[in-house]
């Protein structure tokens, strides 16, 4: 597979060109988001739903739309299935999309998914016609349950949201990618480009990152670096890595040595 | 008559529709959604949906996050 060959991701029958999804949490300004989108080529951007303030809504959404990217509203901050379902329904009404990144977290300290509430919300939203992309933990059984419920993708965490700790349990992520049929998107924990490359090498179909880009010293540069890492990791996965060995294996011919 | 608007008490001068309330907020009409007492009021029903006294009203939009 050539690095330049078309290799689009398909989620719920929709083609997504870039395998790097961008979160907007922490973005310094709509202008920086615009530069990050240009630098990374991302065409799926997640946004939160909140009560209106005194400013007219718009500038952030205008940037996403001008770029031609798809909006993926999320239910960040929701703690119960009931809150998440209402938030998703409000997002569908406000933005005209039935896609939702479903987040139901247990508390504000760990920000870890509450899988009981998550499964409940996923079931309700799938039944209501939503394209559900759930943020989940790195547990294979939960991921399989979400896929079985009809979620369009599963999005396991690499490590806690905003931690930048990378992929804490690579074998758990690999197990999920091997077990579920729907696309697997590594969500949360990415700190830098190599983490994203690893996610793709483990068999993930895409990577979502927010903090790693938005709070980097140079967000557009990091967006470009992570986008490149996603492509490299995807290509490496397809190329088939060598097996790991306990001992050395000579790469040079062992015959015809001078002096033999 | 008083409602809860985005978590705060809000006095309405009289019977008010969702559409009138949204316009009074002067934020435009796009990229907004409204829930009354925990249920979404579709945009197509804003003009006909009169907000009941004491209702809990949420007006939301998309912001950076997640």
Coordinates of C-alpha atoms in Angstrom, one line a residue:
Chain A
X1 CA 0.0 0.0 0.0
X2 CA 1.4 3.4 -1.0
X3 CA 1.3 6.2 1.5
X4 CA -0.4 8.3 -1.1
X5 CA -3.0 5.7 -2.1
X6 CA -6.6 6.6 -1.3
X7 CA -7.5 4.9 1.9
X8 CA -10.6 6.5 3.3
X9 CA -12.3 5.6 6.5
X10 CA -16.0 4.7 6.2
X11 CA -18.2 5.2 9.2
X12 CA -21.9 4.3 9.0
X13 CA -21.6 4.4 5.2
X14 CA -20.0 7.9 5.1
X15 CA -16.4 8.4 3.8
X16 CA -14.1 10.3 6.0
X17 CA -10.9 11.3 4.3
X18 CA -8.6 11.9 7.3
X19 CA -8.0 9.3 9.9
X20 CA -7.2 12.0 12.4
X21 CA -10.3 13.5 14.2
X22 CA -9.8 16.8 16.0
X23 CA -11.3 17.8 19.3
X24 CA -11.6 21.5 20.0
X25 CA -11.4 21.5 23.8
X26 CA -8.7 24.0 24.8
X27 CA -8.2 25.5 21.3
X28 CA -6.9 29.1 21.9
X29 CA -9.1 30.6 19.2
X30 CA -11.1 29.8 16.0
X31 CA -8.2 31.1 14.0
X32 CA -5.8 28.5 15.6
X33 CA -8.4 25.9 14.8
X34 CA -8.5 27.0 11.2
X35 CA -4.7 26.6 11.0
X36 CA -4.8 23.2 12.7
X37 CA -7.5 22.0 10.2
X38 CA -5.4 23.2 7.3
X39 CA -2.2 21.6 8.7
X40 CA -3.7 18.3 9.5
X41 CA -6.3 17.8 6.8
X42 CA -8.8 16.6 9.5
X43 CA -12.4 16.6 8.2
X44 CA -14.2 15.5 11.4
X45 CA -14.3 17.9 14.3
X46 CA -15.9 17.4 17.6
X47 CA -17.7 20.2 19.6
X48 CA -19.5 20.4 22.9
X49 CA -23.1 21.5 23.6
X50 CA -23.6 24.1 26.3
X51 CA -26.1 26.6 27.4
X52 CA -25.8 29.9 25.5
X53 CA -23.8 32.7 26.9
X54 CA -24.1 36.3 25.9
X55 CA -22.1 35.9 22.7
X56 CA -23.8 34.9 19.5
X57 CA -22.9 31.3 18.5
X58 CA -21.0 30.8 15.4
X59 CA -17.3 31.7 14.8
X60 CA -16.0 28.2 15.8
X61 CA -18.7 26.5 13.7
X62 CA -18.0 28.9 10.8
X63 CA -14.4 27.8 10.7
X64 CA -15.3 24.1 10.7
X65 CA -17.9 24.6 7.9
X66 CA -15.6 26.8 5.8
X67 CA -13.0 24.0 6.0
X68 CA -15.7 21.6 4.7
X69 CA -15.3 19.4 7.8
X70 CA -18.1 17.3 9.4
X71 CA -19.2 18.4 12.9
X72 CA -19.3 15.7 15.5
X73 CA -21.1 17.0 18.6
X74 CA -20.2 15.3 21.8
X75 CA -21.8 14.8 25.2
X76 CA -18.8 15.8 27.2
X77 CA -19.6 16.6 30.8
X78 CA -22.6 14.3 31.0
X79 CA -22.7 11.9 34.0
X80 CA -25.9 10.0 33.3
X81 CA -27.6 8.3 30.3
X82 CA -30.5 10.7 30.7
X83 CA -28.2 13.8 30.4
X84 CA -26.3 12.3 27.5
X85 CA -29.5 11.4 25.5
X86 CA -31.0 14.9 26.0
X87 CA -27.6 16.5 25.0
X88 CA -27.4 14.4 21.9
X89 CA -31.0 15.3 21.0
X90 CA -30.3 19.0 21.5
X91 CA -27.1 18.7 19.3
X92 CA -29.1 17.0 16.5
X93 CA -31.6 19.9 16.6
X94 CA -29.0 22.6 16.9
X95 CA -26.5 21.3 14.3
X96 CA -28.6 19.2 12.0
X97 CA -26.5 16.0 12.4
X98 CA -27.5 12.7 13.9
X99 CA -23.9 11.9 14.6
X100 CA -22.8 12.0 18.2
X101 CA -19.6 11.3 20.1
X102 CA -21.2 9.7 23.2
X103 CA -19.4 10.5 26.4
X104 CA -20.7 9.6 29.8
X105 CA -18.1 10.0 32.5
X106 CA -18.2 8.7 36.1
X107 CA -16.8 11.7 37.8
X108 CA -14.8 15.0 37.2
X109 CA -11.5 13.7 38.6
X110 CA -10.8 10.5 36.6
X111 CA -13.1 11.4 33.6
X112 CA -13.3 7.7 33.1
X113 CA -16.4 6.3 31.2
X114 CA -19.3 5.0 33.3
X115 CA -20.0 1.9 31.2
X116 CA -23.4 1.2 32.8
X117 CA -24.7 4.6 31.8
X118 CA -22.8 4.5 28.5
X119 CA -24.4 1.3 27.4
X120 CA -27.8 2.5 28.4
X121 CA -27.4 5.8 26.5
X122 CA -26.0 4.0 23.5
X123 CA -28.9 1.7 23.3
X124 CA -31.4 4.6 23.5
X125 CA -29.6 6.7 20.9
X126 CA -29.1 3.9 18.4
X127 CA -32.8 3.1 18.7
X128 CA -33.6 6.8 18.1
X129 CA -31.6 6.8 14.8
X130 CA -28.3 8.3 15.9
X131 CA -24.9 7.4 14.5
X132 CA -23.3 6.7 17.8
X133 CA -19.5 6.9 18.4
X134 CA -19.0 6.0 22.0
X135 CA -16.0 7.0 24.1
X136 CA -15.2 3.9 26.2
X137 CA -12.5 2.4 28.3
X138 CA -10.0 -0.1 26.9
X139 CA -12.1 -3.1 27.9
X140 CA -12.8 -5.5 25.1
X141 CA -16.1 -6.8 26.5
X142 CA -17.5 -3.3 26.7
X143 CA -16.3 -2.4 23.2
X144 CA -18.0 -5.6 21.9
X145 CA -21.2 -4.8 23.7
X146 CA -21.3 -1.3 22.2
X147 CA -20.7 -2.7 18.7
X148 CA -23.4 -5.3 19.3
X149 CA -25.8 -2.5 20.3
X150 CA -25.3 -0.9 16.8
X151 CA -22.7 1.8 17.5
X152 CA -21.1 3.0 14.3
X153 CA -17.6 2.9 15.9
X154 CA -16.0 2.3 19.2
X155 CA -13.6 4.8 20.7
X156 CA -11.4 3.3 23.5
X157 CA -9.2 5.5 25.6
X158 CA -5.4 5.1 25.5
X159 CA -5.1 6.7 28.9
X160 CA -7.1 9.3 30.8
X161 CA -8.5 12.4 29.0
X162 CA -6.0 15.2 28.8
X163 CA -3.2 13.1 30.4
X164 CA -0.9 12.8 27.4
X165 CA 0.2 9.5 28.8
X166 CA -0.2 7.7 25.5
X167 CA -1.4 4.1 25.3
X168 CA -1.2 2.6 28.7
X169 CA -2.3 -0.9 27.7
X170 CA -1.3 -1.5 24.0
X171 CA -2.4 -5.2 24.2
X172 CA -5.9 -4.2 25.3
X173 CA -6.3 -1.8 22.3
X174 CA -4.9 -4.5 20.0
X175 CA -7.5 -7.0 21.4
X176 CA -10.3 -4.5 20.7
X177 CA -9.2 -3.9 17.1
X178 CA -9.1 -7.6 16.5
X179 CA -12.5 -8.4 18.0
X180 CA -14.9 -5.7 16.7
X181 CA -16.1 -5.2 13.2
X182 CA -16.8 -1.5 13.4
X183 CA -14.0 1.1 13.2
X184 CA -11.9 1.6 16.3
X185 CA -10.9 5.1 17.0
X186 CA -8.2 5.7 19.7
X187 CA -9.7 8.5 21.8
X188 CA -8.0 10.2 24.8
X189 CA -4.4 10.0 26.1
X190 CA -2.5 10.9 23.0
X191 CA 0.5 13.1 24.0
X192 CA 2.5 13.4 20.8
X193 CA 2.9 11.9 17.3
X194 CA 4.5 8.6 18.3
X195 CA 1.4 7.7 20.4
X196 CA -0.8 8.2 17.4
X197 CA 1.5 6.1 15.2
X198 CA 1.4 3.3 17.8
X199 CA -2.4 3.4 17.9
X200 CA -2.6 2.9 14.1
X201 CA 0.1 0.1 14.3
X202 CA -2.1 -1.6 16.9
X203 CA -4.9 -1.7 14.3
X204 CA -6.9 1.3 15.1
X205 CA -8.8 2.8 12.2
X206 CA -8.4 6.4 13.3
X207 CA -7.2 8.6 16.2
X208 CA -9.0 11.4 17.9
X209 CA -7.0 14.0 19.8
X210 CA -7.8 17.4 21.3
X211 CA -5.5 18.4 24.1
X212 CA -2.3 17.0 22.5
X213 CA -2.9 19.5 19.7
X214 CA -4.8 22.4 21.3
X215 CA -2.5 22.8 24.3
X216 CA 0.8 22.1 22.4
X217 CA 3.2 25.0 22.2
X218 CA 2.5 25.2 18.5
X219 CA -0.9 23.6 17.8
X220 CA -0.8 23.7 14.0
X221 CA 2.7 22.1 13.9
X222 CA 1.6 19.4 16.3
X223 CA -1.6 18.8 14.3
X224 CA 0.6 18.3 11.2
X225 CA 3.0 16.0 13.1
X226 CA 0.2 13.8 14.5
X227 CA -1.6 13.6 11.1
X228 CA 1.7 12.4 9.6
X229 CA 2.1 9.9 12.4
X230 CA -1.4 8.5 11.8
X231 CA -0.6 8.0 8.1
X232 CA 2.8 6.4 8.9
X233 CA 1.2 4.1 11.5
X234 CA -1.5 3.1 9.1
X235 CA 1.0 2.3 6.4
X236 CA 3.2 0.4 8.8
X237 CA 0.2 -1.7 10.0
X238 CA -0.5 -2.6 6.4
X239 CA 3.1 -3.4 5.6
X240 CA 3.3 -6.1 8.3
X241 CA 5.9 -5.6 11.0
X242 CA 8.5 -8.3 11.6
X243 CA 7.9 -10.5 14.6
X244 CA 9.7 -9.6 17.8
X245 CA 12.7 -11.9 18.7
X246 CA 14.6 -12.5 21.9
X247 CA 18.0 -12.6 20.1
X248 CA 19.8 -11.0 17.2
X249 CA 19.3 -12.1 13.6
X250 CA 22.0 -11.1 11.1
X251 CA 20.8 -9.0 8.2
X252 CA 24.0 -9.4 6.2
X253 CA 25.0 -12.5 4.2
X254 CA 26.6 -15.1 6.5
X255 CA 28.7 -16.6 3.6
X256 CA 31.6 -15.3 1.7
X257 CA 33.1 -13.4 4.6
X258 CA 36.7 -12.1 4.1
X259 CA 39.2 -14.4 5.9
X260 CA 36.8 -17.4 6.0
Chain B
X1 CA -44.7 34.7 35.2
X2 CA -41.3 33.3 36.0
X3 CA -39.4 30.5 34.3
X4 CA -36.0 29.0 34.9
X5 CA -33.8 29.9 31.9
X6 CA -30.5 28.1 31.7
X7 CA -30.5 27.6 35.4
X8 CA -31.5 31.2 36.5
X9 CA -34.9 32.8 37.3
X10 CA -36.2 34.7 34.3
X11 CA -39.4 36.9 34.3
X12 CA -41.6 36.8 31.2
X13 CA -44.0 39.6 30.6
X14 CA -46.8 37.3 29.6
X15 CA -47.6 34.2 27.6
X16 CA -44.4 33.7 25.5
X17 CA -43.6 31.2 22.7
X18 CA -40.2 29.6 22.3
X19 CA -39.6 31.6 19.2
X20 CA -40.3 34.9 21.0
X21 CA -37.9 33.9 23.8
X22 CA -35.2 33.0 21.4
X23 CA -35.5 36.2 19.5
X24 CA -35.5 38.2 22.7
X25 CA -32.1 36.6 23.5
X26 CA -30.8 38.3 20.3
X27 CA -28.4 35.5 19.5
X28 CA -29.9 34.7 16.1
X29 CA -31.8 31.5 15.3
X30 CA -29.1 29.3 13.9
X31 CA -27.1 26.6 15.7
X32 CA -29.4 26.8 18.7
X33 CA -31.6 24.2 20.3
X34 CA -34.2 24.5 23.0
X35 CA -35.5 22.1 25.6
X36 CA -38.5 22.8 27.8
X37 CA -38.8 20.7 30.9
X38 CA -36.2 18.2 29.6
X39 CA -37.7 17.6 26.2
X40 CA -36.4 19.1 22.9
X41 CA -38.8 21.5 21.2
X42 CA -38.1 21.1 17.5
X43 CA -37.4 24.3 15.6
X44 CA -40.6 23.8 13.5
X45 CA -42.6 24.0 16.7
X46 CA -41.0 27.1 18.2
X47 CA -43.7 29.5 17.0
X48 CA -46.5 27.4 18.4
X49 CA -45.0 26.2 21.6
X50 CA -46.0 28.5 24.5
X51 CA -43.7 28.2 27.5
X52 CA -45.7 27.1 30.6
X53 CA -45.4 29.1 33.9
X54 CA -42.5 27.8 36.0
X55 CA -41.0 25.8 33.1
X56 CA -37.4 24.8 33.0
X57 CA -36.0 26.1 29.7
X58 CA -32.5 25.3 28.3
X59 CA -31.2 27.2 25.2
X60 CA -28.0 25.6 24.0
X61 CA -25.4 25.9 21.2
X62 CA -22.1 24.3 20.2
X63 CA -18.9 25.5 21.8
X64 CA -15.3 24.3 21.8
X65 CA -14.8 21.2 23.9
X66 CA -14.4 17.4 24.0

